[in-house]
Amino acid sequence: MSGSPATAEVTREAVPGPAPSRVVVINDRSLAFGGATGLALLSARLLHARGIPVTYLTGDEGENPALAEAGISVHALGGKRLLEAGALASLRRGLYNPATLDLVGDLIRRHDDPGTVYHLHTWSQILSPAVFRALEPVRERLFVSAHDFFLTCPNGAYALFRQGRTCPHVPLGLACLATQCDRRSYAHKLWRVARQTVQARTLRYRDAAPRVLAIHAAMRPLLVRGGVPDAAITTVPNPIHPWSTTRIAAERNRAFVFVGRLNEEKGPDLAARAARAAGVPLLVIGDGPLLERLQRDHPEVRFAGRQPADAVARLVRDARALVMPSRYPEPYGLVAGEALWSGLPVILTDQALLAADIVIRQAGLACDPRDEAALAGAMARLAGDDALTERMSRNAFSRTADLGHSTESWTDALLDAYAAVLAEAMPARAA
């Protein structure tokens, strides 16, 4: 499922139209433990810095001090993620959380006006599909960011986790229902199918609304397969903050680096085994459920744990390349962009939507990460060829600017999208 180059919708002229009177950013969590929440929080801060009033509506306790310090108002549900709540509560609230209706409905009744834009990021852990029913009155001014595929796919990844390959089926079709693709059990798959069915009944598209913001152009056919109208989709690549503003001289370094959560989906175990087979050093930056096992099985690997952004930037200056062997189709992968813009070549799964973009620019290598010999071969190839590594490093640094946004251009892109919808809504409201 390699993606096509992501350049089609990156360069856009500013869309004339009114600025929003307020943006309501909606997200399951207020503390960033993943990329989607980090982007939701970043958008709130950047929009607020542009002088636009921002409200952050969150499913958790809303205890992020950075929001209060920035002067961003917070409306919190006080809920827990599915794995943190009791089993019965998780089953029930995961399907449809009625408290979400009260929280979102109260906010709309008290504060909505024709210039308010609503931007939903994540909902599957706390807010539940009830959020779409709650947002129905403002559907024409609603944006949904597709950070993954939970908008259309029961397991959120179009992945057959048990079979180790991508899914060819139509979500909620007969083949989908008959396939055990879940990491846990078929019973859990059926629960996810039930949740997706509830979501399909609460999320209705009419006249290309709500608008869906895809982070890569290659997400479009997969979203359409799951029922999102093509006219509703706009590609807005993620913002990238590089680890280094000058090119990291990767050809002078020896160690490969993995950056991310240490779980099965991200494939840190594949990276460790491939590094051992290739005879190359590996640095692993991150934390997660596989950490203890990896430390036990791979004492030759250096584990740095989870690190703040500035520490990651220091550590990767000694890296030769980033290894990103995800077991499922990554829609984007922020660390890949951060590495490329810093001059680090990237070795990634050929199922990643960025794979074709990186390979065509000769800024890295793509392979099937489940083929450990191929992954080890890719690492050995870069380890043994300084000229190739330097060429890929320079290409990564100079030829990948179109694969993402700066924080400023990303903010511009969001405001352009909001302005276009508000410009369309005003004549309709007047009529």
Coordinates of C-alpha atoms in Angstrom, one line a residue:
M1 CA 0.0 0.0 0.0
S2 CA 2.8 2.4 -0.8
G3 CA 1.6 6.0 -1.1
S4 CA 2.0 8.2 -4.2
P5 CA 3.9 11.4 -3.8
A6 CA 2.2 13.7 -1.4
T7 CA 2.7 16.9 -3.3
A8 CA -0.8 17.3 -4.9
E9 CA -2.4 19.4 -2.2
V10 CA 0.5 20.7 -0.2
T11 CA 1.0 24.0 -2.1
R12 CA -2.3 26.0 -2.0
E13 CA -3.2 29.6 -2.4
A14 CA -4.8 31.2 0.6
V15 CA -8.6 30.9 0.4
P16 CA -10.3 34.2 0.9
G17 CA -12.9 34.1 3.6
P18 CA -13.7 35.1 7.2
A19 CA -11.5 34.1 10.1
P20 CA -13.3 32.0 12.7
S21 CA -14.6 33.8 15.7
R22 CA -13.6 30.8 17.8
V23 CA -12.1 27.3 17.2
V24 CA -13.2 24.5 19.4
V25 CA -10.5 21.8 19.4
I26 CA -12.0 18.4 20.4
N27 CA -9.8 15.5 21.5
D28 CA -10.0 12.5 23.8
R29 CA -7.0 13.6 25.9
S30 CA -5.4 16.8 27.0
L31 CA -1.9 15.3 27.7
A32 CA 0.1 14.2 24.7
F33 CA 1.0 10.5 24.8
G34 CA 0.7 10.2 21.0
G35 CA 1.1 12.1 17.8
A36 CA -2.6 12.9 17.3
T37 CA -3.1 14.5 20.7
G38 CA 0.2 16.4 20.3
L39 CA -1.1 17.8 17.0
A40 CA -4.5 18.7 18.7
L41 CA -2.6 20.6 21.4
L42 CA -0.3 22.2 18.9
S43 CA -3.1 23.5 16.8
A44 CA -4.8 25.0 19.9
R45 CA -1.6 26.9 20.8
L46 CA -0.8 28.1 17.3
L47 CA -4.4 29.3 16.6
H48 CA -4.4 31.1 20.0
A49 CA -1.1 32.7 19.2
R50 CA -2.7 34.1 16.0
G51 CA -5.3 35.9 18.1
I52 CA -8.1 33.4 17.6
P53 CA -10.1 32.4 20.7
V54 CA -9.7 28.7 21.3
T55 CA -11.7 26.3 23.5
Y56 CA -10.2 22.8 24.1
L57 CA -12.8 20.2 24.8
T58 CA -11.3 17.0 26.2
G59 CA -12.6 13.6 27.3
D60 CA -10.1 13.4 30.3
E61 CA -9.7 15.6 33.3
G62 CA -8.2 18.5 31.3
E63 CA -5.3 18.9 33.7
N64 CA -2.7 20.1 31.2
P65 CA -1.1 23.1 32.7
A66 CA 0.2 24.3 29.3
L67 CA -3.4 25.0 28.2
A68 CA -4.1 27.2 31.3
E69 CA -0.8 29.0 31.0
A70 CA -1.6 29.8 27.3
G71 CA -5.0 31.2 28.3
I72 CA -7.0 28.5 26.5
S73 CA -10.3 27.6 28.0
V74 CA -10.8 23.9 28.8
H75 CA -14.1 22.0 28.9
A76 CA -13.4 18.5 30.4
L77 CA -15.5 15.4 30.6
G78 CA -13.4 13.8 33.3
G79 CA -13.5 10.3 31.7
K80 CA -10.9 7.5 31.5
R81 CA -9.5 5.7 28.5
L82 CA -11.1 2.3 27.8
L83 CA -8.2 0.3 29.3
E84 CA -8.3 2.4 32.4
A85 CA -12.0 2.0 33.1
G86 CA -13.7 -1.2 34.3
A87 CA -14.6 -3.8 31.7
L88 CA -18.3 -3.3 31.6
A89 CA -18.0 0.5 31.6
S90 CA -15.5 0.3 28.8
L91 CA -17.8 -1.9 26.7
R92 CA -20.7 0.4 27.2
R93 CA -19.1 3.8 27.1
G94 CA -16.8 2.9 24.3
L95 CA -19.8 2.2 22.1
Y96 CA -21.7 5.3 23.1
N97 CA -20.8 7.7 25.9
P98 CA -24.0 9.7 26.8
A99 CA -21.9 12.1 28.9
T100 CA -20.3 13.3 25.7
L101 CA -23.7 14.5 24.5
D102 CA -24.2 16.6 27.6
L103 CA -20.7 18.2 27.5
V104 CA -20.6 19.0 23.8
G105 CA -24.3 19.9 23.7
D106 CA -23.9 22.4 26.6
L107 CA -20.9 24.0 24.9
I108 CA -22.8 24.5 21.6
R109 CA -25.9 25.9 23.3
R110 CA -24.0 28.4 25.4
H111 CA -21.2 29.5 23.1
D112 CA -21.9 28.7 19.4
D113 CA -22.2 31.4 16.8
P114 CA -22.0 31.3 13.0
G115 CA -18.3 31.9 13.0
T116 CA -17.3 29.1 15.4
V117 CA -15.4 26.2 13.8
Y118 CA -15.3 22.7 15.5
H119 CA -12.2 20.5 14.9
L120 CA -12.3 16.9 16.1
H121 CA -9.1 15.0 16.4
T122 CA -9.6 11.7 18.4
W123 CA -12.7 10.2 20.0
S124 CA -12.3 6.4 20.1
Q125 CA -11.0 6.1 23.7
I126 CA -13.3 8.4 25.8
L127 CA -15.7 10.5 23.8
S128 CA -17.0 7.6 21.7
P129 CA -19.1 7.9 18.5
A130 CA -21.6 9.9 20.5
V131 CA -19.5 12.9 19.7
F132 CA -20.8 12.9 16.1
R133 CA -24.4 13.0 17.3
A134 CA -23.6 15.8 19.6
L135 CA -21.9 17.8 16.8
E136 CA -24.7 17.2 14.3
P137 CA -26.2 20.8 14.7
V138 CA -22.8 22.3 13.6
R139 CA -22.0 19.7 11.0
E140 CA -21.4 22.3 8.3
R141 CA -18.6 23.9 10.4
L142 CA -17.1 20.6 11.6
F143 CA -13.6 19.3 10.6
V144 CA -12.4 15.8 11.4
S145 CA -8.7 15.1 11.3
A146 CA -8.0 11.6 10.0
H147 CA -4.7 10.9 11.9
D148 CA -5.4 7.2 11.3
F149 CA -8.3 5.2 9.9
F150 CA -10.7 4.9 12.9
L151 CA -13.0 7.2 10.9
T152 CA -13.7 4.2 8.6
C153 CA -12.0 1.0 9.7
P154 CA -13.0 -1.0 12.9
N155 CA -9.4 -1.6 13.9
G156 CA -8.2 1.8 12.7
A157 CA -5.5 0.6 10.5
Y158 CA -6.8 -1.3 7.5
A159 CA -4.5 -4.0 8.8
L160 CA -4.9 -7.8 9.1
F161 CA -2.8 -8.0 12.3
R162 CA -3.0 -11.7 12.6
Q163 CA -2.0 -12.3 9.0
G164 CA 0.6 -9.6 8.9
R165 CA -0.7 -7.8 5.8
T166 CA -2.9 -4.9 4.8
C167 CA -6.7 -5.4 4.5
P168 CA -8.4 -5.4 1.1
H169 CA -11.9 -5.4 2.4
V170 CA -14.7 -2.8 2.6
P171 CA -15.2 -1.9 6.2
L172 CA -18.4 -3.5 7.7
G173 CA -18.8 -5.6 4.5
L174 CA -19.3 -9.3 4.7
A175 CA -15.6 -10.1 4.2
C176 CA -14.7 -7.6 6.9
L177 CA -17.1 -9.2 9.4
A178 CA -15.8 -12.7 8.6
T179 CA -12.2 -11.8 9.0
Q180 CA -10.3 -12.0 12.3
C181 CA -8.0 -9.0 12.0
D182 CA -7.9 -7.9 15.6
R183 CA -4.7 -8.1 17.7
R184 CA -6.6 -9.6 20.7
S185 CA -9.5 -11.8 19.7
Y186 CA -12.5 -12.2 17.4
A187 CA -14.8 -11.2 20.2
H188 CA -12.9 -7.9 20.5
K189 CA -13.1 -7.5 16.7
L190 CA -16.9 -7.9 16.9
W191 CA -17.0 -5.2 19.6
R192 CA -15.1 -2.9 17.3
V193 CA -17.5 -3.7 14.5
A194 CA -20.4 -2.8 16.8
R195 CA -18.7 0.5 17.6
Q196 CA -18.1 1.2 14.0
T197 CA -21.7 0.5 13.2
V198 CA -22.8 3.0 15.9
Q199 CA -20.4 5.5 14.4
A200 CA -21.8 5.0 10.9
R201 CA -25.3 5.7 12.3
T202 CA -24.2 8.9 14.1
L203 CA -21.8 10.3 11.5
R204 CA -23.8 11.3 8.4
Y205 CA -22.2 13.1 5.5
R206 CA -24.4 15.5 3.6
D207 CA -23.1 18.1 1.0
A208 CA -19.5 17.2 1.8
A209 CA -19.9 18.0 5.4
P210 CA -18.3 17.4 7.8
R211 CA -14.9 18.0 6.2
V212 CA -12.2 15.4 6.6
L213 CA -8.5 16.5 6.8
A214 CA -6.3 13.6 5.6
I215 CA -2.6 13.8 6.5
H216 CA -1.5 12.1 3.3
A217 CA -3.0 12.1 -0.2
A218 CA -2.8 8.3 -0.3
M219 CA -5.3 8.1 2.5
R220 CA -8.0 9.3 0.2
P221 CA -9.0 6.0 -1.6
L222 CA -9.0 4.2 1.8
L223 CA -11.3 6.8 3.3
V224 CA -13.6 6.7 0.3
R225 CA -13.7 2.9 0.5
G226 CA -15.0 3.4 4.0
G227 CA -17.8 5.7 3.0
V228 CA -16.3 9.2 3.2
P229 CA -17.3 11.3 0.2
D230 CA -14.4 12.2 -2.0
A231 CA -15.5 15.9 -2.0
A232 CA -15.3 16.0 1.8
I233 CA -11.6 15.2 1.9
T234 CA -8.7 17.7 1.9
T235 CA -5.1 16.7 2.3
V236 CA -3.2 18.7 4.9
P237 CA 0.1 17.1 5.7
N238 CA 1.4 17.2 9.3
P239 CA 3.7 20.0 10.6
I240 CA 7.3 18.9 10.9
H241 CA 9.8 20.3 13.4
P242 CA 13.2 18.9 12.4
W243 CA 15.6 17.6 15.0
S244 CA 18.3 19.7 13.4
T245 CA 18.2 22.9 11.2
T246 CA 21.5 21.9 9.6
R247 CA 22.1 18.6 7.8
I248 CA 23.2 15.8 10.1
A249 CA 26.3 14.3 8.4
A250 CA 24.8 10.8 8.5
E251 CA 27.7 9.3 6.5
R252 CA 30.1 10.0 9.4
N253 CA 27.9 8.1 11.9
R254 CA 27.5 4.4 12.6
A255 CA 24.4 3.8 14.8
F256 CA 20.9 3.4 13.5
V257 CA 18.1 4.8 15.6
F258 CA 14.5 3.8 16.3
V259 CA 12.2 6.5 17.8
G260 CA 8.7 5.7 18.9
R261 CA 6.5 3.8 21.2
L262 CA 7.8 0.3 22.0
N263 CA 4.8 -1.8 21.0
E264 CA 4.3 -4.5 18.5
E265 CA 2.7 -2.3 15.9
K266 CA 5.7 0.0 15.7
G267 CA 8.1 -3.0 15.2
P268 CA 11.0 -2.1 17.6
D269 CA 11.7 -5.9 17.9
L270 CA 12.0 -6.2 14.2
A271 CA 14.5 -3.3 14.2
A272 CA 16.5 -4.9 17.0
R273 CA 16.7 -8.3 15.3
A274 CA 17.6 -6.8 12.0
A275 CA 20.4 -4.7 13.6
R276 CA 21.8 -7.8 15.2
A277 CA 21.7 -9.7 11.9
A278 CA 23.3 -6.8 10.0
G279 CA 26.0 -6.3 12.7
V280 CA 25.2 -2.6 13.3
P281 CA 24.6 -0.7 16.5
L282 CA 21.1 0.4 17.3
L283 CA 19.8 3.2 19.6
V284 CA 16.2 2.9 20.7
I285 CA 14.5 6.0 22.0
G286 CA 11.0 5.5 23.5
D287 CA 9.1 3.5 26.1
G288 CA 6.3 1.0 26.0
P289 CA 5.2 -2.6 26.8
L290 CA 8.0 -4.3 24.9
L291 CA 10.8 -2.5 26.7
E292 CA 11.6 -5.2 29.3
R293 CA 11.5 -7.9 26.8
L294 CA 13.7 -6.0 24.3
Q295 CA 16.2 -5.2 27.1
R296 CA 16.4 -8.9 28.0
D297 CA 16.7 -10.2 24.5
H298 CA 18.9 -7.5 23.1
P299 CA 21.6 -6.4 25.6
E300 CA 23.7 -5.1 22.6
V301 CA 21.1 -2.4 21.9
R302 CA 21.3 1.0 23.7
F303 CA 18.0 2.0 25.2
A304 CA 17.5 5.7 26.0
G305 CA 13.9 5.5 27.2
R306 CA 11.4 8.2 26.5
Q307 CA 13.0 11.6 26.0
P308 CA 11.9 15.2 25.6
A309 CA 12.2 16.7 22.1
D310 CA 15.4 18.5 22.8
A311 CA 17.1 15.4 24.2
V312 CA 16.0 13.4 21.1
A313 CA 17.5 16.1 18.9
R314 CA 20.8 15.7 20.7
L315 CA 20.8 11.9 20.6
V316 CA 20.0 11.6 16.8
R317 CA 22.9 13.8 15.8
D318 CA 25.1 10.6 16.0
A319 CA 22.7 8.5 13.9
R320 CA 23.3 7.1 10.5
A321 CA 19.6 6.5 9.6
L322 CA 16.2 6.2 11.2
V323 CA 14.6 2.7 11.1
M324 CA 10.7 2.7 11.1
P325 CA 9.6 -0.9 10.6
S326 CA 5.9 -0.6 11.4
R327 CA 3.8 -3.7 11.0
Y328 CA 0.8 -1.8 9.7
P329 CA 0.3 1.0 7.1
E330 CA 1.5 4.2 8.8
P331 CA -0.6 7.0 7.4
Y332 CA 2.3 9.4 8.0
G333 CA 4.8 8.9 10.8
L334 CA 6.0 12.2 12.2
V335 CA 9.4 10.9 13.2
A336 CA 10.1 10.1 9.5
G337 CA 9.5 13.7 8.6
E338 CA 11.6 14.9 11.5
A339 CA 14.4 12.6 10.4
L340 CA 14.2 13.6 6.7
W341 CA 14.2 17.3 7.4
S342 CA 17.3 16.8 9.6
G343 CA 19.2 14.9 6.9
L344 CA 18.8 11.4 8.2
P345 CA 17.9 8.7 5.6
V346 CA 14.9 6.6 6.6
I347 CA 14.4 2.8 6.3
L348 CA 10.7 2.1 6.5
T349 CA 8.0 -0.4 5.7
D350 CA 6.9 -0.5 2.1
Q351 CA 3.3 -0.3 3.4
A352 CA 3.9 3.2 4.9
L353 CA 2.1 5.9 2.9
L354 CA 5.3 7.9 2.9
A355 CA 7.3 5.0 1.4
A356 CA 6.9 6.0 -2.3
D357 CA 7.6 9.6 -1.5
I358 CA 10.9 8.8 0.2
V359 CA 12.1 6.2 -2.3
I360 CA 11.3 8.4 -5.3
R361 CA 13.4 11.2 -3.8
Q362 CA 16.2 8.7 -3.0
A363 CA 16.1 9.7 0.6
G364 CA 15.8 6.2 2.1
L365 CA 14.9 2.6 1.5
A366 CA 11.6 0.7 1.8
C367 CA 11.2 -3.0 2.4
D368 CA 8.8 -5.5 4.0
P369 CA 9.8 -5.4 7.7
R370 CA 8.5 -8.9 8.3
D371 CA 11.2 -10.1 5.9
E372 CA 13.9 -9.7 8.5
A373 CA 16.6 -10.6 5.9
A374 CA 15.5 -7.7 3.7
L375 CA 15.4 -5.3 6.6
A376 CA 18.8 -6.4 7.8
G377 CA 20.1 -6.1 4.2
A378 CA 18.8 -2.5 4.0
M379 CA 20.6 -1.6 7.2
A380 CA 23.8 -3.3 6.1
R381 CA 23.6 -1.6 2.7
L382 CA 23.6 1.9 4.3
A383 CA 26.1 0.8 7.0
G384 CA 28.6 -0.3 4.3
D385 CA 28.3 2.5 1.8
D386 CA 29.3 6.0 2.9
A387 CA 28.7 7.5 -0.5
L388 CA 25.1 6.2 -0.7
T389 CA 24.4 7.3 2.8
E390 CA 25.7 10.8 2.1
R391 CA 23.7 11.0 -1.1
M392 CA 20.5 9.9 0.7
S393 CA 21.2 12.3 3.6
R394 CA 21.6 15.3 1.2
N395 CA 18.4 14.3 -0.6
A396 CA 16.5 13.9 2.6
F397 CA 17.6 17.4 3.7
S398 CA 17.0 19.1 0.4
R399 CA 14.3 17.2 -1.5
T400 CA 11.6 16.5 1.0
A401 CA 10.3 19.9 1.9
D402 CA 7.0 19.2 0.2
L403 CA 6.2 16.2 2.4
G404 CA 5.1 18.3 5.3
H405 CA 4.4 21.8 6.7
S406 CA 6.2 24.1 8.9
T407 CA 4.2 25.0 12.0
E408 CA 3.4 28.4 10.4
S409 CA 2.3 27.0 7.0
W410 CA 0.3 24.3 8.8
T411 CA -1.6 27.0 10.7
D412 CA -2.1 28.8 7.5
A413 CA -3.5 25.6 5.9
L414 CA -6.0 25.1 8.8
L415 CA -7.1 28.7 8.6
D416 CA -7.6 28.5 4.8
A417 CA -9.7 25.4 5.3
Y418 CA -11.8 27.0 8.0
A419 CA -12.2 30.2 5.9
A420 CA -13.4 28.3 2.9
V421 CA -16.1 26.5 4.9
L422 CA -17.2 29.7 6.6
A423 CA -17.4 31.5 3.3
E424 CA -19.7 28.7 2.0
A425 CA -21.8 28.7 5.1
M426 CA -22.5 32.4 5.2
P427 CA -24.5 32.6 1.9
A428 CA -26.3 29.4 2.8
R429 CA -27.3 30.8 6.2
A430 CA -28.4 34.1 4.5
A431 CA -30.5 32.2 2.0

